[in-house]
């Protein structure tokens, strides 16, 4: 048995276009898009008996070491120092992944790998972290061109605990890429096998929940595994029963097995229509998602009739937006020339004026999409008012309305739970993209910077080290 090879697994970040808050309830859906910004985990041979992990984008003590071996059938896993003991996220990933791998492959196989030891490097694309300090240090403006000039995986000039994140789901992408790399490196799963991908999803969901101390909606891990899709969450109750430090490994393996029907999450493939381009903006304010969610759920519990009525209206409108997007894709497939001709027309007018362009079904569908997404925003604003949570704060509303006033902008909104940390736009021309970026740069009320990430449906994948620009230099 040998592990003298290099394994690289990457997983994307996410944007929840529709379904914020509602995605916590299995009765509703979320429309999630994967991004071109990805996390990468590289596993290479290391020092016998040790697992050494490094994250070279961070300052001071961004290296951690554990020892691992199997004795009398039990995994002995321990941090070698106090710094390593503090990295609960990575430690949880390693410990539980190794337990499940042992259950699936046997003690002898796992021990052979562990005795050889391995070195793990984890990095995230620049968009996962705000690059404002980096640009300022280099006396560069906060523009897309300046961001594109930065080297890949550049140093954040901050510690892991103090880094300013942009809300793309870094912890879910990290967890998924690390779990996927461990299972792949040890030969316990293949990313080309559908059941194995489900296994990695289940393990990553459990670990992500455990590390965060609660069972979340799971759409971010789901996006990291599958990329774009409509997501319906799993029933959280069965995961709660195994969320304990000393869970029996055989019980854990059984609960995470792909064949278990308790995993009732539903992943329905989805694509943005042709020529629709996602743009993301990083707003320099930041909101703490768990506290926003907690307050909204407390309001729903205290005023169930009021909340449920609004959730049903919002759920219905989210479903309409998804349907419009799917129908536009169908129209594009049925008559590509007509579709592209209509988009060319729409790109030269504001969404509010599209109904004046002509009577064609494609124009009408574009108008319905833009109109119904404005209704989604209105419902989210109502939810924010009723729950006293800044889901789409007034400052964001003014900025998003200004974006919608640009020719060729289809949708503009706050992703996921909202708050002050990000916005997205969907545009249908290069000119619209340039105008949106120009608006963001000149906007005075909020400090808005572009991100380079675009929509991408690839999901988790194994890649060759040399295919990722700038990765080899960090090893």
Coordinates of C-alpha atoms in Angstrom, one line a residue:
X1 CA 0.0 0.0 0.0
X2 CA 1.5 3.3 -1.0
X3 CA 0.4 7.0 -0.9
X4 CA 3.4 8.4 -2.8
X5 CA 1.2 10.4 -5.2
X6 CA -0.2 13.9 -5.1
X7 CA -4.0 14.5 -4.9
X8 CA -5.7 17.8 -5.6
X9 CA -9.4 18.3 -5.1
X10 CA -11.2 21.6 -5.5
X11 CA -14.7 22.8 -4.5
X12 CA -16.5 26.0 -5.5
X13 CA -18.0 28.8 -3.4
X14 CA -21.7 29.6 -3.7
X15 CA -24.3 32.3 -4.2
X16 CA -27.9 31.8 -3.1
X17 CA -29.8 33.7 -5.7
X18 CA -33.3 32.9 -4.2
X19 CA -34.4 31.1 -1.1
X20 CA -32.7 33.1 1.7
X21 CA -34.1 32.0 5.1
X22 CA -36.7 29.8 3.4
X23 CA -34.0 27.2 2.5
X24 CA -33.9 26.3 6.2
X25 CA -37.3 24.7 5.8
X26 CA -37.6 21.5 3.7
X27 CA -41.0 22.7 2.5
X28 CA -39.2 25.4 0.4
X29 CA -36.3 25.5 -2.1
X30 CA -33.2 27.5 -2.7
X31 CA -31.7 28.4 -6.0
X32 CA -28.0 28.1 -5.6
X33 CA -25.2 28.9 -8.1
X34 CA -21.6 27.6 -7.8
X35 CA -18.8 30.0 -8.5
X36 CA -15.5 30.0 -10.5
X37 CA -13.8 30.9 -7.1
X38 CA -12.7 27.6 -5.5
X39 CA -10.9 26.1 -2.6
X40 CA -8.1 23.6 -3.3
X41 CA -6.7 20.9 -1.0
X42 CA -3.4 19.3 -2.0
X43 CA -2.3 16.1 -0.3
X44 CA 1.3 14.8 -0.7
X45 CA 3.5 12.3 1.0
X46 CA 4.8 13.6 4.4
X47 CA 6.6 12.6 7.6
X48 CA 5.9 9.1 9.0
X49 CA 3.0 9.1 11.5
X50 CA 2.1 12.7 11.2
X51 CA -0.4 14.8 9.4
X52 CA 0.9 18.3 8.7
X53 CA -1.5 21.0 7.4
X54 CA -0.6 24.4 6.2
X55 CA -2.6 27.4 4.9
X56 CA 0.1 29.6 3.3
X57 CA -2.2 32.6 2.6
X58 CA -2.3 33.5 6.3
X59 CA 0.2 35.1 8.7
X60 CA 1.6 33.6 11.9
X61 CA 1.0 30.0 12.9
X62 CA -1.0 28.9 9.9
X63 CA 0.5 25.4 10.2
X64 CA -0.9 22.6 12.3
X65 CA 0.3 19.1 13.0
X66 CA -1.5 16.0 14.3
X67 CA -0.4 12.4 14.9
X68 CA -2.6 9.6 13.8
X69 CA -2.5 5.8 14.1
X70 CA -4.8 2.9 14.7
X71 CA -4.3 0.8 17.8
X72 CA -6.5 -2.1 18.9
X73 CA -8.9 -1.1 16.2
X74 CA -9.3 2.5 17.5
X75 CA -8.1 5.7 15.8
X76 CA -5.6 7.6 18.0
X77 CA -5.6 11.1 16.8
X78 CA -4.0 14.0 18.7
X79 CA -2.7 17.5 18.1
X80 CA 1.0 17.9 18.7
X81 CA 0.8 21.4 20.2
X82 CA -1.7 24.0 21.5
X83 CA -1.8 25.9 18.2
X84 CA -2.9 22.8 16.3
X85 CA -5.5 21.9 19.0
X86 CA -7.2 25.3 18.3
X87 CA -7.9 24.6 14.6
X88 CA -11.2 22.8 15.3
X89 CA -12.4 23.0 11.6
X90 CA -9.5 21.1 10.1
X91 CA -9.2 18.7 13.1
X92 CA -12.9 17.8 12.8
X93 CA -12.5 17.2 9.1
X94 CA -9.4 14.9 9.6
X95 CA -10.7 13.0 12.6
X96 CA -14.2 12.1 11.3
X97 CA -13.0 11.5 7.7
X98 CA -10.4 9.0 8.9
X99 CA -12.9 7.2 11.1
X100 CA -15.3 6.8 8.2
X101 CA -12.4 5.7 5.9
X102 CA -11.3 3.1 8.4
X103 CA -14.9 1.7 8.6
X104 CA -15.0 1.5 4.8
X105 CA -11.5 0.3 3.9
X106 CA -10.4 -1.5 7.0
X107 CA -7.9 -0.9 9.8
X108 CA -4.9 -2.4 8.0
X109 CA -5.3 -0.2 4.9
X110 CA -5.7 3.0 6.9
X111 CA -2.8 2.2 9.1
X112 CA -0.5 1.7 6.1
X113 CA -1.4 5.2 4.9
X114 CA -1.1 6.8 8.3
X115 CA 2.4 5.3 8.9
X116 CA 3.7 7.0 5.8
X117 CA 2.3 10.4 6.9
X118 CA 1.1 13.1 4.7
X119 CA 1.3 16.9 4.1
X120 CA -1.8 18.9 3.3
X121 CA -1.9 22.4 1.8
X122 CA -5.2 24.3 1.7
X123 CA -5.8 27.5 -0.2
X124 CA -8.7 29.5 -1.5
X125 CA -9.0 31.7 -4.5
X126 CA -8.6 35.5 -3.9
X127 CA -12.3 36.2 -4.1
X128 CA -13.0 34.4 -0.8
X129 CA -11.2 37.2 1.1
X130 CA -11.5 41.0 0.8
X131 CA -8.4 42.2 -1.1
X132 CA -8.9 45.9 0.0
X133 CA -5.8 45.9 2.2
X134 CA -3.8 44.2 -0.4
X135 CA -4.8 46.7 -3.1
X136 CA -4.2 49.6 -0.8
X137 CA -0.7 48.3 0.1
X138 CA 0.1 48.3 -3.6
X139 CA -1.5 51.7 -4.2
X140 CA -4.0 50.1 -6.6
X141 CA -7.7 51.1 -7.0
X142 CA -10.4 48.6 -6.0
X143 CA -11.2 47.7 -9.6
X144 CA -11.7 44.4 -11.5
X145 CA -8.5 45.1 -13.4
X146 CA -6.5 45.7 -10.3
X147 CA -7.9 42.5 -8.7
X148 CA -7.0 40.5 -11.8
X149 CA -3.4 41.7 -11.6
X150 CA -2.9 40.1 -8.1
X151 CA -1.1 36.8 -8.1
X152 CA -3.3 33.7 -7.4
X153 CA -3.8 32.7 -3.8
X154 CA -2.1 35.9 -2.6
X155 CA -1.2 36.4 1.0
X156 CA -4.1 37.9 3.1
X157 CA -1.8 39.8 5.4
X158 CA -4.0 38.7 8.3
X159 CA -4.5 35.7 10.5
X160 CA -7.0 33.0 10.0
X161 CA -9.2 34.4 12.8
X162 CA -9.1 38.1 11.6
X163 CA -9.4 37.7 7.8
X164 CA -12.3 39.7 6.2
X165 CA -14.4 37.1 4.2
X166 CA -16.7 38.0 1.3
X167 CA -19.5 35.6 2.0
X168 CA -18.8 33.0 -0.8
X169 CA -19.0 30.1 1.6
X170 CA -15.3 29.6 2.4
X171 CA -15.8 27.1 5.3
X172 CA -18.1 24.9 3.2
X173 CA -15.8 24.9 0.2
X174 CA -12.8 24.2 2.4
X175 CA -14.5 21.4 4.2
X176 CA -15.7 19.8 1.0
X177 CA -12.4 20.0 -0.8
X178 CA -10.5 18.6 2.3
X179 CA -13.0 15.7 2.8
X180 CA -13.0 15.0 -1.0
X181 CA -9.2 15.0 -1.1
X182 CA -8.8 12.6 1.9
X183 CA -11.3 10.1 0.5
X184 CA -9.7 10.3 -3.0
X185 CA -6.1 10.1 -1.7
X186 CA -6.8 7.0 0.4
X187 CA -8.7 5.3 -2.4
X188 CA -11.9 5.3 -0.4
X189 CA -13.9 7.2 -3.0
X190 CA -13.8 8.3 -6.7
X191 CA -15.2 11.6 -7.7
X192 CA -16.4 10.1 -10.9
X193 CA -18.7 7.7 -9.0
X194 CA -22.2 9.1 -8.2
X195 CA -22.6 7.2 -4.9
X196 CA -19.1 8.2 -3.8
X197 CA -19.9 11.8 -4.4
X198 CA -23.0 11.4 -2.3
X199 CA -20.9 9.8 0.5
X200 CA -18.4 12.8 0.4
X201 CA -21.4 15.2 0.5
X202 CA -22.9 13.4 3.5
X203 CA -19.5 13.4 5.4
X204 CA -18.8 17.0 4.6
X205 CA -22.3 18.1 5.7
X206 CA -21.9 16.3 9.0
X207 CA -18.4 17.7 9.6
X208 CA -19.4 21.2 8.6
X209 CA -22.4 21.1 11.0
X210 CA -20.3 19.6 13.8
X211 CA -17.5 22.2 13.4
X212 CA -20.1 25.0 13.5
X213 CA -21.9 23.5 16.4
X214 CA -25.3 23.4 14.7
X215 CA -27.2 21.8 11.8
X216 CA -27.4 24.5 9.2
X217 CA -29.4 24.5 5.9
X218 CA -26.5 22.7 4.1
X219 CA -27.0 24.5 0.8
X220 CA -23.4 25.8 0.8
X221 CA -21.9 22.3 1.2
X222 CA -24.3 21.1 -1.5
X223 CA -23.1 23.8 -3.9
X224 CA -19.5 22.9 -3.1
X225 CA -20.2 19.3 -4.2
X226 CA -22.6 19.8 -7.1
X227 CA -22.3 23.4 -8.3
X228 CA -25.5 25.0 -9.6
X229 CA -28.9 23.4 -8.6
X230 CA -32.2 23.9 -6.9
X231 CA -31.7 22.7 -3.3
X232 CA -34.2 21.2 -0.9
X233 CA -32.6 20.6 2.5
X234 CA -32.5 17.3 4.5
X235 CA -34.4 16.8 7.7
X236 CA -32.0 18.0 10.3
X237 CA -33.2 15.8 13.1
X238 CA -31.3 12.6 12.2
X239 CA -28.0 14.5 12.0
X240 CA -28.6 15.9 15.5
X241 CA -28.5 12.4 16.9
X242 CA -24.9 11.8 15.8
X243 CA -23.6 15.3 16.6
X244 CA -21.4 14.1 19.5
X245 CA -17.7 14.1 20.1
X246 CA -17.5 10.4 21.0
X247 CA -19.9 9.1 18.4
X248 CA -19.4 5.4 17.6
X249 CA -17.5 5.2 14.3
X250 CA -19.6 2.3 13.0
X251 CA -22.8 4.3 13.8
X252 CA -21.3 7.4 12.1
X253 CA -20.4 5.4 9.0
X254 CA -23.9 3.9 8.8
X255 CA -25.6 7.3 9.2
X256 CA -23.5 8.9 6.5
X257 CA -23.9 6.0 4.0
X258 CA -25.3 7.1 0.6
X259 CA -28.0 4.4 0.8
X260 CA -29.6 5.9 3.9
X261 CA -33.0 7.3 3.2
X262 CA -32.7 9.8 6.1
X263 CA -30.7 11.9 3.6
X264 CA -33.8 13.3 1.9
X265 CA -32.1 16.4 0.5
X266 CA -33.1 17.0 -3.2
X267 CA -30.6 18.3 -5.8
X268 CA -32.3 19.4 -9.1
X269 CA -29.9 20.5 -11.8
X270 CA -30.2 24.1 -12.9
X271 CA -28.4 26.5 -15.3
X272 CA -28.6 30.2 -15.9
X273 CA -29.9 30.9 -19.4
X274 CA -27.3 31.6 -22.2
X275 CA -25.7 35.1 -22.0
X276 CA -26.8 35.6 -18.4
X277 CA -23.7 36.6 -16.4
X278 CA -23.5 36.7 -12.6
X279 CA -21.6 39.7 -11.1
X280 CA -20.7 39.9 -7.4
X281 CA -19.9 42.9 -5.3
X282 CA -18.1 42.9 -1.9
X283 CA -19.6 45.6 0.4
X284 CA -17.2 46.8 3.1
X285 CA -19.5 46.6 6.1
X286 CA -20.2 42.9 6.8
X287 CA -23.0 41.2 8.6
X288 CA -22.9 38.2 10.9
X289 CA -25.2 35.6 9.1
X290 CA -25.9 33.4 12.1
X291 CA -27.2 36.3 14.1
X292 CA -29.4 37.6 11.2
X293 CA -30.9 34.1 10.8
X294 CA -31.4 33.6 14.5
X295 CA -33.5 36.8 14.7
X296 CA -35.6 35.9 11.7
X297 CA -36.3 32.5 13.1
X298 CA -37.2 34.0 16.5
X299 CA -39.7 36.3 14.8
X300 CA -41.2 33.4 12.8
X301 CA -41.6 31.4 16.1
X302 CA -43.2 34.4 18.0
X303 CA -45.5 35.4 15.1
X304 CA -46.1 32.2 13.1
X305 CA -49.2 33.4 11.2
X306 CA -47.6 36.6 10.0
X307 CA -44.3 34.9 9.2
X308 CA -45.8 31.8 7.5
X309 CA -48.0 34.0 5.3
X310 CA -45.0 36.0 4.1
X311 CA -42.9 32.8 3.7
X312 CA -45.5 31.3 1.5
X313 CA -45.8 34.4 -0.7
X314 CA -42.0 34.6 -1.0
X315 CA -41.7 30.9 -1.7
X316 CA -44.2 31.2 -4.5
X317 CA -42.4 34.1 -6.0
X318 CA -39.0 32.4 -5.8
X319 CA -40.5 29.4 -7.6
X320 CA -41.8 31.8 -10.4
X321 CA -38.3 33.3 -10.8
X322 CA -36.8 29.9 -11.1
X323 CA -39.5 28.9 -13.7
X324 CA -38.8 32.0 -15.8
X325 CA -35.1 31.2 -15.8
X326 CA -35.7 27.6 -16.9
X327 CA -38.2 28.7 -19.6
X328 CA -35.7 31.1 -21.0
X329 CA -33.2 28.3 -21.3
X330 CA -35.8 26.2 -23.1
X331 CA -36.6 29.1 -25.4
X332 CA -32.9 29.6 -26.2
X333 CA -32.6 25.9 -27.0
X334 CA -35.7 25.9 -29.3
X335 CA -34.7 29.0 -31.3
X336 CA -31.2 30.3 -30.6
X337 CA -31.2 33.0 -33.2
X338 CA -34.5 34.5 -31.9
X339 CA -33.3 34.3 -28.3
X340 CA -30.0 36.1 -29.0
X341 CA -31.8 38.7 -31.1
X342 CA -34.1 39.5 -28.1
X343 CA -31.3 39.6 -25.6
X344 CA -29.4 42.0 -27.9
X345 CA -32.5 44.3 -27.8
X346 CA -33.0 43.9 -24.1
X347 CA -29.3 44.8 -23.5
X348 CA -29.9 48.2 -24.9
X349 CA -32.9 49.1 -22.6
X350 CA -33.7 49.2 -18.9
X351 CA -35.6 46.2 -17.6
X352 CA -38.5 48.6 -16.7
X353 CA -38.9 49.4 -20.4
X354 CA -38.6 45.9 -21.9
X355 CA -42.4 45.4 -22.3
X356 CA -42.3 48.3 -24.8
X357 CA -39.8 46.5 -27.1
X358 CA -42.1 44.0 -28.8
X359 CA -44.8 41.4 -28.1
X360 CA -42.6 38.3 -28.6
X361 CA -42.8 35.6 -25.9
X362 CA -39.1 35.9 -25.1
X363 CA -39.3 39.6 -24.4
X364 CA -42.4 39.0 -22.3
X365 CA -40.6 36.3 -20.3
X366 CA -37.6 38.6 -19.7
X367 CA -40.0 41.3 -18.4
X368 CA -41.7 38.8 -16.1
X369 CA -38.4 37.6 -14.7
X370 CA -37.2 41.1 -13.9
X371 CA -40.6 42.1 -12.5
X372 CA -41.0 39.0 -10.3
X373 CA -37.5 39.3 -8.9
X374 CA -38.4 42.8 -7.8
X375 CA -41.3 41.2 -5.9
X376 CA -38.9 38.8 -4.3
X377 CA -36.9 41.8 -3.1
X378 CA -40.1 43.5 -1.8
X379 CA -41.0 40.4 0.2
X380 CA -37.5 40.3 1.7
X381 CA -37.7 44.0 2.6
X382 CA -41.0 43.2 4.4
X383 CA -39.4 40.3 6.2
X384 CA -36.6 42.6 7.3
X385 CA -39.1 45.2 8.6
X386 CA -41.3 42.7 10.5
X387 CA -38.3 40.8 12.0
X388 CA -36.2 44.0 12.6
X389 CA -33.3 42.5 10.7
X390 CA -31.4 44.4 8.0
X391 CA -31.9 41.8 5.2
X392 CA -31.9 44.4 2.5
X393 CA -30.9 47.6 4.3
X394 CA -32.1 50.9 2.9
X395 CA -28.5 51.7 1.7
X396 CA -28.5 48.4 -0.2
X397 CA -31.9 49.1 -1.7
X398 CA -30.7 52.4 -3.1
X399 CA -27.7 50.8 -4.6
X400 CA -29.6 47.8 -6.1
X401 CA -32.3 50.2 -7.6
X402 CA -29.5 52.2 -9.2
X403 CA -28.1 48.9 -10.7
X404 CA -31.5 48.0 -12.1
X405 CA -31.6 51.4 -13.8
X406 CA -28.8 50.3 -16.1
X407 CA -29.5 49.0 -19.5
X408 CA -29.0 45.2 -19.8
X409 CA -29.3 44.5 -16.0
X410 CA -31.9 41.7 -15.4
X411 CA -31.7 41.2 -11.7
X412 CA -30.0 42.8 -8.7
X413 CA -30.2 41.6 -5.1
X414 CA -28.7 40.5 -1.9
X415 CA -27.6 36.9 -1.8
X416 CA -28.5 34.4 0.9
X417 CA -29.3 35.9 4.3
X418 CA -28.6 39.5 3.0
X419 CA -27.2 42.1 5.3
X420 CA -24.5 44.5 4.5
X421 CA -21.8 42.2 3.1
X422 CA -22.5 41.5 -0.6
X423 CA -24.7 42.1 -3.6
X424 CA -25.2 40.4 -7.0
X425 CA -26.3 41.5 -10.4
X426 CA -27.2 39.4 -13.5
X427 CA -26.4 41.2 -16.7
X428 CA -26.7 40.2 -20.4
X429 CA -24.0 42.3 -22.1
X430 CA -20.4 43.3 -21.6
X431 CA -21.5 47.0 -21.7
X432 CA -23.9 46.4 -18.8
X433 CA -21.1 44.7 -16.8
X434 CA -18.8 47.7 -17.4
X435 CA -21.5 50.2 -16.4
X436 CA -22.4 48.3 -13.2
X437 CA -18.7 48.2 -12.2
X438 CA -18.4 51.9 -12.9
X439 CA -21.5 52.6 -10.7
X440 CA -20.0 50.5 -7.9
X441 CA -16.7 52.4 -8.1
X442 CA -18.4 55.8 -8.0
X443 CA -21.0 54.9 -5.3
X444 CA -20.5 57.1 -2.2
X445 CA -23.0 55.7 0.3
X446 CA -21.4 52.3 0.6
X447 CA -17.9 51.1 -0.2
X448 CA -18.5 48.5 -3.0
X449 CA -15.8 46.5 -4.7
X450 CA -16.1 44.0 -7.5
X451 CA -15.3 40.3 -7.1
X452 CA -14.0 38.4 -10.1
X453 CA -16.1 35.2 -9.5
X454 CA -18.7 34.2 -12.1
X455 CA -21.3 31.4 -12.1
X456 CA -19.9 27.9 -12.6
X457 CA -21.6 24.5 -12.4
X458 CA -18.6 22.2 -12.1
X459 CA -18.9 21.3 -8.4
X460 CA -16.2 19.4 -6.6
X461 CA -13.6 17.8 -8.8
X462 CA -10.1 16.2 -8.8
X463 CA -7.6 18.2 -10.8
X464 CA -4.0 18.0 -11.9
X465 CA -1.6 20.2 -9.8
X466 CA 0.0 21.8 -12.9
X467 CA -3.4 22.8 -14.2
X468 CA -4.0 25.3 -11.4
X469 CA -2.1 28.5 -11.9
X470 CA 0.1 29.5 -9.0
X471 CA -0.7 26.4 -6.8
X472 CA 2.7 24.6 -7.1
X473 CA 4.6 27.6 -5.7
X474 CA 2.8 27.3 -2.4
X475 CA 3.7 23.7 -1.6

